Amino acid sequence: MRFRTLAWKGNYLELIDQTLLPGKAVYLKCRNAEDAWKAIRTMKVRGAPAIGVAAAFGVYLGVMRLRTEDIRKFRSEFAKTAKYMASARPTARNLFSAVEAMEEVVKSFNGRSTELLKKALLKKAVEFAKQDEELCRAIGRHGAKLFKSGDCVLTHCNAGALATAGMGTALSVIYSARRAGKKIEMIASETRPFLQGARLTAWELKENGVPVTLICDSMVGSVMRAGRINRVIVGADRIAANGDTANKIGTYQVAELARIHKIPFYVAAPSTTFDFSLKTGKEIPIEVRDGKEVYQAFSRPTAPKGVRIFNPAFDVTPAHLITAIITEKGVSRPPYQKSLARFGRAASGGLKRSGLASGRARLRRG
Ligand code: MRU
């Protein structure tokens, strides 16, 4: 990769500011929990796995400078920071997986030194980032087998290196297949309103020498009908126990179009994205973001001032539209209730049980 999405720099977290891409590659420093929270909320760092890694470091940053030897006080400050970090965005399961992993460190620590506990928390955040890199690699390895030379693959949003600490999920599959010598080209849909496809996927693929053509979201159906797309691959923000998958708004209609045109539709995601506490996708909380992103996306107004706007950031693709889910453990096929069960309890929504994240079906203001 010619860029680094996020990196721990000893006492701060460095992130590439994704709101400035593709124009400028500016790296910003998160020095405390608020910096990390804001970077996640304003989508300077985005993509479920990258959000998770940023949150793990964000939680650590929140307690890094605490000067107390009182372990009870430390635990209570930690709990506040964890809750705060979990409120940054509601849909990506990885954010909660990360905060839970950090919580587990505090829960299982039975020493008395707060300095040692801090060290253990930093170690966990670093491990969480490393694990994400490995998960991406494994997803790439398993998924590459499903693709062949000559494939023209549509992807929606950005599930690449910019969305993870590694090579990406959906795009890791493509990088891996191309490394194996398969000649694959990509079509990126622009992904209104935040333009992750146009600004991020097209940029990332170009940077990495992958042939890519950009289309508007509204062109997907006709380009499929013209026979120019023979596979679709996307990432995921949260996958329920039955395989229903929340991903960037617009994914659902791409999946329906793929079904109509008999094109395989693949989802690539690590186990940190699964939420077995939710039976179906109906329970996945969907973030609703500020209408400004729709009527004033990055430039001058593109709609009349004051017009009512609805801006849900994600939608849910029902499991029956998904040909296969590619994970670090291999390729899962329907029925997902059964094939995903091997991920077991590790992927259950612990925060939901502890009250930090509600799994109720709802739309939430971003
Ligand atoms: O709002 P975003 O940009 O965070 O949404 C990102 C997506 O929907 C991605 O497709 C998903 O997180 C998978 S990233 C590997």
CSV table of C-alpha atoms and ligand atoms in Angstrom, one decimal:
chain,number,residue,atom,x,y,z
A,1,MET,CA,0.0,0.0,0.0
A,2,ARG,CA,1.3,3.5,-0.8
A,3,PHE,CA,-0.5,4.9,2.2
A,4,ARG,CA,-1.2,4.0,5.8
A,5,THR,CA,-4.8,4.2,7.0
A,6,LEU,CA,-3.9,4.3,10.7
A,7,ALA,CA,-0.8,3.8,12.7
A,8,TRP,CA,0.0,3.9,16.4
A,9,LYS,CA,2.9,6.3,16.9
A,10,GLY,CA,4.0,5.7,20.5
A,11,ASN,CA,1.7,8.2,22.2
A,12,TYR,CA,-0.8,9.1,19.5
A,13,LEU,CA,-2.9,7.5,16.8
A,14,GLU,CA,-2.1,8.7,13.2
A,15,LEU,CA,-4.9,8.6,10.6
A,16,ILE,CA,-5.2,9.5,7.0
A,17,ASP,CA,-8.0,12.1,6.8
A,18,GLN,CA,-10.4,10.3,4.5
A,19,THR,CA,-12.6,13.4,4.1
A,20,LEU,CA,-9.8,15.1,2.2
A,21,LEU,CA,-9.2,12.2,-0.3
A,22,PRO,CA,-8.6,12.0,-3.2
A,23,GLY,CA,-7.4,15.6,-3.3
A,24,LYS,CA,-4.9,15.6,-0.4
A,25,ALA,CA,-3.3,12.8,1.6
A,26,VAL,CA,-3.2,14.6,5.0
A,27,TYR,CA,-2.3,12.6,8.2
A,28,LEU,CA,-3.9,13.7,11.4
A,29,LYS,CA,-3.0,13.0,15.0
A,30,CYS,CA,-5.5,11.7,17.6
A,31,ARG,CA,-4.0,12.6,21.0
A,32,ASN,CA,-7.0,11.9,23.2
A,33,ALA,CA,-10.3,10.0,23.3
A,34,GLU,CA,-12.2,13.1,22.0
A,35,ASP,CA,-9.9,13.3,18.9
A,36,ALA,CA,-10.6,9.6,18.1
A,37,TRP,CA,-14.3,9.9,18.8
A,38,LYS,CA,-14.6,13.0,16.5
A,39,ALA,CA,-12.5,11.3,13.8
A,40,ILE,CA,-14.9,8.4,13.8
A,41,ARG,CA,-18.1,10.5,14.0
A,42,THR,CA,-17.0,12.8,11.2
A,43,MET,CA,-15.8,9.9,9.1
A,44,LYS,CA,-12.2,11.1,8.9
A,45,VAL,CA,-11.7,7.4,9.6
A,46,ARG,CA,-14.4,5.1,8.4
A,47,GLY,CA,-15.1,1.5,7.3
A,48,ALA,CA,-16.1,-0.9,10.0
A,49,PRO,CA,-12.8,-2.6,10.7
A,50,ALA,CA,-10.8,0.7,10.7
A,51,ILE,CA,-13.5,2.2,13.0
A,52,GLY,CA,-12.9,-0.7,15.4
A,53,VAL,CA,-9.1,-0.2,15.4
A,54,ALA,CA,-9.4,3.5,15.9
A,55,ALA,CA,-11.9,2.9,18.8
A,56,ALA,CA,-9.5,0.4,20.5
A,57,PHE,CA,-6.7,3.1,20.5
A,58,GLY,CA,-9.3,5.8,21.3
A,59,VAL,CA,-10.3,3.9,24.5
A,60,TYR,CA,-6.6,3.6,25.5
A,61,LEU,CA,-6.0,7.3,24.7
A,62,GLY,CA,-8.8,8.1,27.1
A,63,VAL,CA,-7.0,6.6,30.1
A,64,MET,CA,-3.4,7.0,29.0
A,65,ARG,CA,-2.8,10.1,31.0
A,66,LEU,CA,-4.9,9.2,34.1
A,67,ARG,CA,-2.7,9.8,37.1
A,68,THR,CA,-4.2,7.6,39.8
A,69,GLU,CA,-3.1,4.5,41.7
A,70,ASP,CA,-6.7,3.9,42.8
A,71,ILE,CA,-7.7,1.0,40.6
A,72,ARG,CA,-11.4,1.4,41.4
A,73,LYS,CA,-11.3,5.0,40.2
A,74,PHE,CA,-9.3,3.9,37.1
A,75,ARG,CA,-11.9,1.3,36.3
A,76,SER,CA,-14.7,3.8,36.6
A,77,GLU,CA,-13.0,6.3,34.3
A,78,PHE,CA,-12.3,3.5,31.9
A,79,ALA,CA,-16.0,2.5,31.8
A,80,LYS,CA,-17.0,6.1,31.0
A,81,THR,CA,-14.4,6.3,28.1
A,82,ALA,CA,-15.6,2.9,26.8
A,83,LYS,CA,-19.2,4.0,26.8
A,84,TYR,CA,-18.3,7.3,25.1
A,85,MET,CA,-16.3,5.6,22.4
A,86,ALA,CA,-19.2,3.2,21.8
A,87,SER,CA,-21.4,6.2,21.0
A,88,ALA,CA,-19.4,7.4,18.1
A,89,ARG,CA,-21.3,5.5,15.4
A,90,PRO,CA,-24.1,2.9,15.8
A,91,THR,CA,-24.0,0.5,12.9
A,92,ALA,CA,-20.5,-1.0,12.5
A,93,ARG,CA,-20.3,-4.0,14.8
A,94,ASN,CA,-16.5,-3.8,14.8
A,95,LEU,CA,-16.6,-0.6,16.9
A,96,PHE,CA,-18.3,-2.6,19.7
A,97,SER,CA,-16.1,-5.7,19.2
A,98,ALA,CA,-13.1,-3.4,19.8
A,99,VAL,CA,-14.5,-1.7,22.9
A,100,GLU,CA,-15.5,-5.1,24.3
A,101,ALA,CA,-12.0,-6.5,23.7
A,102,MET,CA,-10.7,-3.5,25.7
A,103,GLU,CA,-13.3,-4.1,28.4
A,104,GLU,CA,-12.3,-7.7,28.7
A,105,VAL,CA,-8.7,-6.6,29.6
A,106,VAL,CA,-10.0,-4.5,32.4
A,107,LYS,CA,-12.4,-7.2,33.6
A,108,SER,CA,-9.8,-9.9,33.7
A,109,PHE,CA,-7.0,-7.7,35.2
A,110,ASN,CA,-6.4,-8.8,38.8
A,111,GLY,CA,-3.3,-6.7,39.6
A,112,ARG,CA,-3.3,-3.4,41.6
A,113,SER,CA,-1.0,-1.2,39.5
A,114,THR,CA,-2.9,1.1,37.1
A,115,GLU,CA,0.3,1.6,35.1
A,116,LEU,CA,0.4,-2.2,34.4
A,117,LEU,CA,-3.3,-2.1,33.4
A,118,LYS,CA,-2.6,0.8,31.0
A,119,LYS,CA,0.2,-1.3,29.5
A,120,ALA,CA,-2.2,-4.2,29.1
A,121,LEU,CA,-4.7,-2.0,27.4
A,122,LEU,CA,-2.2,-0.6,24.9
A,123,LYS,CA,-1.0,-4.2,24.2
A,124,LYS,CA,-4.6,-5.2,23.4
A,125,ALA,CA,-5.2,-2.2,21.1
A,126,VAL,CA,-2.0,-3.0,19.2
A,127,GLU,CA,-3.0,-6.7,19.0
A,128,PHE,CA,-6.5,-5.7,17.7
A,129,ALA,CA,-4.9,-3.8,14.9
A,130,LYS,CA,-2.5,-6.6,14.1
A,131,GLN,CA,-5.4,-9.1,14.1
A,132,ASP,CA,-7.3,-7.0,11.7
A,133,GLU,CA,-4.3,-7.1,9.2
A,134,GLU,CA,-4.3,-10.9,9.5
A,135,LEU,CA,-8.1,-11.2,9.1
A,136,CYS,CA,-7.8,-9.1,5.9
A,137,ARG,CA,-5.1,-11.4,4.5
A,138,ALA,CA,-7.0,-14.5,5.3
A,139,ILE,CA,-10.2,-13.1,3.7
A,140,GLY,CA,-8.2,-12.3,0.6
A,141,ARG,CA,-6.7,-15.8,0.4
A,142,HIS,CA,-10.1,-17.6,0.7
A,143,GLY,CA,-12.0,-15.2,-1.5
A,144,ALA,CA,-9.5,-15.1,-4.4
A,145,LYS,CA,-10.5,-18.7,-5.3
A,146,LEU,CA,-14.0,-17.4,-6.3
A,147,PHE,CA,-12.6,-15.1,-9.0
A,148,LYS,CA,-11.0,-15.8,-12.4
A,149,SER,CA,-9.1,-13.9,-15.1
A,150,GLY,CA,-11.4,-11.8,-17.2
A,151,ASP,CA,-13.8,-11.0,-14.3
A,152,CYS,CA,-15.2,-7.5,-14.2
A,153,VAL,CA,-16.2,-6.9,-10.6
A,154,LEU,CA,-18.5,-4.2,-9.2
A,155,THR,CA,-17.9,-3.0,-5.7
A,156,HIS,CA,-20.0,-0.4,-3.8
A,157,CYS,CA,-18.6,2.0,-1.1
A,158,ASN,CA,-15.0,1.3,0.1
A,159,ALA,CA,-14.1,-2.0,1.7
A,160,GLY,CA,-10.4,-1.7,0.9
A,161,ALA,CA,-7.2,-0.8,2.8
A,162,LEU,CA,-8.7,2.5,3.6
A,163,ALA,CA,-11.5,0.8,5.6
A,164,THR,CA,-9.2,-1.5,7.6
A,165,ALA,CA,-5.8,-1.8,9.2
A,166,GLY,CA,-4.8,-4.2,6.5
A,167,MET,CA,-5.5,-4.8,2.8
A,168,GLY,CA,-9.2,-4.5,3.1
A,169,THR,CA,-12.0,-7.1,3.1
A,170,ALA,CA,-13.7,-7.0,-0.3
A,171,LEU,CA,-10.7,-5.4,-2.0
A,172,SER,CA,-8.3,-7.8,-0.3
A,173,VAL,CA,-10.0,-10.6,-2.3
A,174,ILE,CA,-9.3,-8.6,-5.5
A,175,TYR,CA,-5.7,-7.8,-4.6
A,176,SER,CA,-5.1,-11.4,-3.6
A,177,ALA,CA,-6.6,-12.7,-6.9
A,178,ARG,CA,-4.5,-10.3,-8.9
A,179,ARG,CA,-1.4,-11.2,-7.1
A,180,ALA,CA,-2.1,-14.8,-8.1
A,181,GLY,CA,-1.9,-13.6,-11.7
A,182,LYS,CA,-5.7,-13.3,-12.5
A,183,LYS,CA,-6.5,-10.4,-14.7
A,184,ILE,CA,-9.5,-8.7,-13.0
A,185,GLU,CA,-10.9,-5.3,-13.5
A,186,MET,CA,-13.1,-3.3,-11.3
A,187,ILE,CA,-16.2,-1.1,-11.5
A,188,ALA,CA,-16.7,1.3,-8.6
A,189,SER,CA,-20.1,2.8,-8.0
A,190,GLU,CA,-19.7,6.3,-6.6
A,191,THR,CA,-21.7,5.8,-3.4
A,192,ARG,CA,-23.8,8.9,-2.8
A,193,PRO,CA,-23.9,10.9,-0.6
A,194,PHE,CA,-20.4,10.5,0.9
A,195,LEU,CA,-18.8,9.3,-2.3
A,196,GLN,CA,-16.7,6.5,-0.8
A,197,GLY,CA,-16.7,4.7,-4.1
A,198,ALA,CA,-15.6,7.7,-6.2
A,199,ARG,CA,-13.3,9.4,-3.7
A,200,LEU,CA,-11.8,6.3,-1.9
A,201,THR,CA,-12.2,3.1,-3.8
A,202,ALA,CA,-11.3,4.6,-7.2
A,203,TRP,CA,-8.3,6.4,-5.6
A,204,GLU,CA,-7.1,3.3,-3.7
A,205,LEU,CA,-7.4,1.0,-6.7
A,206,LYS,CA,-5.6,3.4,-8.9
A,207,GLU,CA,-2.8,3.8,-6.4
A,208,ASN,CA,-2.5,0.1,-6.4
A,209,GLY,CA,-2.5,-0.3,-10.2
A,210,VAL,CA,-5.9,-2.1,-10.4
A,211,PRO,CA,-7.9,-1.1,-13.5
A,212,VAL,CA,-11.0,0.7,-12.3
A,213,THR,CA,-14.0,2.4,-14.0
A,214,LEU,CA,-16.2,4.7,-12.0
A,215,ILE,CA,-19.9,4.8,-12.6
A,216,CYS,CA,-22.8,6.7,-10.8
A,217,ASP,CA,-25.0,4.6,-8.5
A,218,SER,CA,-27.9,5.1,-10.9
A,219,MET,CA,-26.0,3.3,-13.7
A,220,VAL,CA,-25.5,-0.1,-12.0
A,221,GLY,CA,-28.7,-1.7,-13.5
A,222,SER,CA,-28.0,-0.7,-17.1
A,223,VAL,CA,-24.3,-1.6,-16.9
A,224,MET,CA,-25.3,-5.0,-15.5
A,225,ARG,CA,-27.8,-5.5,-18.2
A,226,ALA,CA,-25.2,-4.7,-20.8
A,227,GLY,CA,-23.3,-7.7,-19.5
A,228,ARG,CA,-20.3,-5.6,-18.3
A,229,ILE,CA,-20.3,-6.9,-14.7
A,230,ASN,CA,-20.0,-10.6,-13.9
A,231,ARG,CA,-19.4,-10.5,-10.1
A,232,VAL,CA,-20.2,-8.2,-7.2
A,233,ILE,CA,-18.2,-8.0,-4.0
A,234,VAL,CA,-18.9,-5.7,-1.0
A,235,GLY,CA,-17.9,-5.4,2.6
A,236,ALA,CA,-20.2,-5.3,5.7
A,237,ASP,CA,-20.8,-3.3,8.8
A,238,ARG,CA,-22.8,-5.8,10.7
A,239,ILE,CA,-24.0,-9.3,9.9
A,240,ALA,CA,-26.9,-10.9,11.9
A,241,ALA,CA,-27.0,-14.6,12.8
A,242,ASN,CA,-29.1,-15.4,9.7
A,243,GLY,CA,-26.7,-13.7,7.3
A,244,ASP,CA,-28.6,-10.5,6.8
A,245,THR,CA,-26.0,-7.9,6.1
A,246,ALA,CA,-25.9,-4.2,6.9
A,247,ASN,CA,-23.6,-2.3,4.5
A,248,LYS,CA,-23.4,1.2,2.9
A,249,ILE,CA,-26.7,2.6,1.7
A,250,GLY,CA,-27.3,1.4,-1.9
A,251,THR,CA,-25.9,-2.1,-1.3
A,252,TYR,CA,-29.4,-3.6,-1.1
A,253,GLN,CA,-30.4,-2.3,-4.5
A,254,VAL,CA,-27.2,-3.5,-6.0
A,255,ALA,CA,-27.9,-7.0,-4.6
A,256,GLU,CA,-31.4,-7.0,-6.0
A,257,LEU,CA,-30.0,-6.0,-9.4
A,258,ALA,CA,-27.4,-8.8,-9.2
A,259,ARG,CA,-30.2,-11.3,-8.5
A,260,ILE,CA,-32.2,-10.0,-11.5
A,261,HIS,CA,-29.2,-10.3,-13.8
A,262,LYS,CA,-28.0,-13.6,-12.3
A,263,ILE,CA,-24.7,-12.2,-11.1
A,264,PRO,CA,-23.0,-13.7,-8.0
A,265,PHE,CA,-23.2,-11.3,-5.1
A,266,TYR,CA,-20.4,-11.8,-2.4
A,267,VAL,CA,-20.0,-10.2,1.0
A,268,ALA,CA,-16.5,-10.2,2.5
A,269,ALA,CA,-16.1,-9.6,6.3
A,270,PRO,CA,-14.2,-10.7,9.4
A,271,SER,CA,-15.8,-12.3,12.4
A,272,THR,CA,-15.5,-9.0,14.2
A,273,THR,CA,-18.4,-7.9,12.1
A,274,PHE,CA,-20.8,-10.6,13.1
A,275,ASP,CA,-23.5,-10.0,15.7
A,276,PHE,CA,-25.0,-13.3,16.8
A,277,SER,CA,-27.1,-11.5,19.4
A,278,LEU,CA,-29.3,-10.3,16.5
A,279,LYS,CA,-31.4,-13.0,14.9
A,280,THR,CA,-32.1,-11.0,11.7
A,281,GLY,CA,-31.1,-7.8,10.0
A,282,LYS,CA,-34.3,-6.1,11.1
A,283,GLU,CA,-32.6,-5.6,14.5
A,284,ILE,CA,-29.5,-3.9,13.2
A,285,PRO,CA,-29.4,-0.2,14.2
A,286,ILE,CA,-29.1,2.0,11.1
A,287,GLU,CA,-27.3,5.3,11.5
A,288,VAL,CA,-29.1,8.3,10.1
A,289,ARG,CA,-26.7,11.1,9.3
A,290,ASP,CA,-27.0,14.9,8.8
A,291,GLY,CA,-29.0,15.9,5.7
A,292,LYS,CA,-26.2,18.3,4.8
A,293,GLU,CA,-24.3,15.4,3.4
A,294,VAL,CA,-27.0,15.1,0.8
A,295,TYR,CA,-27.7,18.7,-0.1
A,296,GLN,CA,-24.2,20.1,0.3
A,297,ALA,CA,-21.9,17.2,-0.3
A,298,PHE,CA,-18.4,18.7,-0.2
A,299,SER,CA,-19.2,21.8,-2.2
A,300,ARG,CA,-22.1,24.3,-2.9
A,301,PRO,CA,-25.7,23.4,-2.4
A,302,THR,CA,-27.1,20.9,-4.8
A,303,ALA,CA,-30.8,21.1,-3.6
A,304,PRO,CA,-33.0,23.9,-2.4
A,305,LYS,CA,-32.3,25.2,1.1
A,306,GLY,CA,-34.7,23.9,3.7
A,307,VAL,CA,-35.8,20.8,1.7
A,308,ARG,CA,-36.6,17.8,3.9
A,309,ILE,CA,-33.9,15.2,3.6
A,310,PHE,CA,-33.6,11.6,4.8
A,311,ASN,CA,-30.1,10.3,5.0
A,312,PRO,CA,-29.7,6.7,6.3
A,313,ALA,CA,-26.1,5.7,6.0
A,314,PHE,CA,-26.7,1.9,5.7
A,315,ASP,CA,-29.2,-0.6,4.4
A,316,VAL,CA,-29.7,-4.3,5.0
A,317,THR,CA,-29.3,-6.8,2.3
A,318,PRO,CA,-31.4,-9.9,3.1
A,319,ALA,CA,-29.4,-13.2,3.3
A,320,HIS,CA,-31.2,-14.8,0.4
A,321,LEU,CA,-29.6,-12.3,-2.0
A,322,ILE,CA,-26.1,-13.2,-0.9
A,323,THR,CA,-24.3,-15.9,-2.8
A,324,ALA,CA,-21.6,-16.4,-0.2
A,325,ILE,CA,-20.0,-14.7,2.8
A,326,ILE,CA,-16.2,-14.7,2.7
A,327,THR,CA,-14.6,-14.7,6.1
A,328,GLU,CA,-11.1,-15.4,7.6
A,329,LYS,CA,-12.3,-19.0,8.1
A,330,GLY,CA,-13.3,-19.6,4.5
A,331,VAL,CA,-16.4,-19.2,2.3
A,332,SER,CA,-19.8,-19.7,4.0
A,333,ARG,CA,-22.8,-20.5,1.8
A,334,PRO,CA,-26.5,-20.5,2.7
A,335,PRO,CA,-28.2,-21.4,4.9
A,336,TYR,CA,-26.1,-19.0,6.9
A,337,GLN,CA,-27.8,-19.8,10.2
A,338,LYS,CA,-25.9,-23.0,10.0
A,339,SER,CA,-22.7,-22.1,8.0
A,340,LEU,CA,-21.9,-19.0,10.2
A,341,ALA,CA,-22.6,-20.9,13.5
A,342,ARG,CA,-18.9,-21.9,13.6
A,343,PHE,CA,-18.1,-18.4,14.7
A,344,GLY,CA,-20.2,-19.1,17.7
A,345,ARG,CA,-20.5,-17.0,20.9
A,346,ALA,CA,-17.2,-15.1,20.2
A,347,ALA,CA,-19.2,-12.9,17.8
A,348,SER,CA,-22.2,-12.3,20.1
A,349,GLY,CA,-23.1,-8.7,21.0
A,350,GLY,CA,-21.6,-8.4,24.5
A,351,LEU,CA,-22.2,-4.6,24.6
A,352,LYS,CA,-25.8,-5.2,23.9
A,353,ARG,CA,-26.0,-7.3,27.0
A,354,SER,CA,-24.0,-4.8,29.0
A,355,GLY,CA,-26.3,-2.0,27.9
A,356,LEU,CA,-23.7,0.0,25.9
A,357,ALA,CA,-25.3,-0.6,22.5
A,358,SER,CA,-28.9,-1.4,21.9
A,359,GLY,CA,-29.8,-3.9,19.3
A,360,ARG,CA,-33.4,-2.7,18.9
A,361,ALA,CA,-34.5,-2.1,15.3
A,362,ARG,CA,-34.4,1.6,14.8
A,363,LEU,CA,-32.9,4.4,12.8
A,364,ARG,CA,-30.6,6.6,14.8
A,365,ARG,CA,-29.6,10.2,14.4
A,366,GLY,CA,-25.9,10.4,13.5
B,1,MRU,O1,-20.0,5.0,6.4
B,1,MRU,P1,-18.8,4.2,6.2
B,1,MRU,O2,-17.9,4.8,5.1
B,1,MRU,O3,-18.0,3.9,7.4
B,1,MRU,O4,-19.3,2.8,5.6
B,1,MRU,C1,-18.4,1.9,5.2
B,1,MRU,C2,-19.1,0.7,4.6
B,1,MRU,O5,-20.3,0.5,4.5
B,1,MRU,C3,-18.1,-0.5,4.2
B,1,MRU,O6,-18.6,-1.1,3.1
B,1,MRU,C4,-18.0,-1.4,5.4
B,1,MRU,O7,-17.7,-0.8,6.6
B,1,MRU,C5,-17.1,-2.5,5.1
B,1,MRU,S1,-15.4,-1.9,5.3
B,1,MRU,C6,-14.3,-3.2,5.1
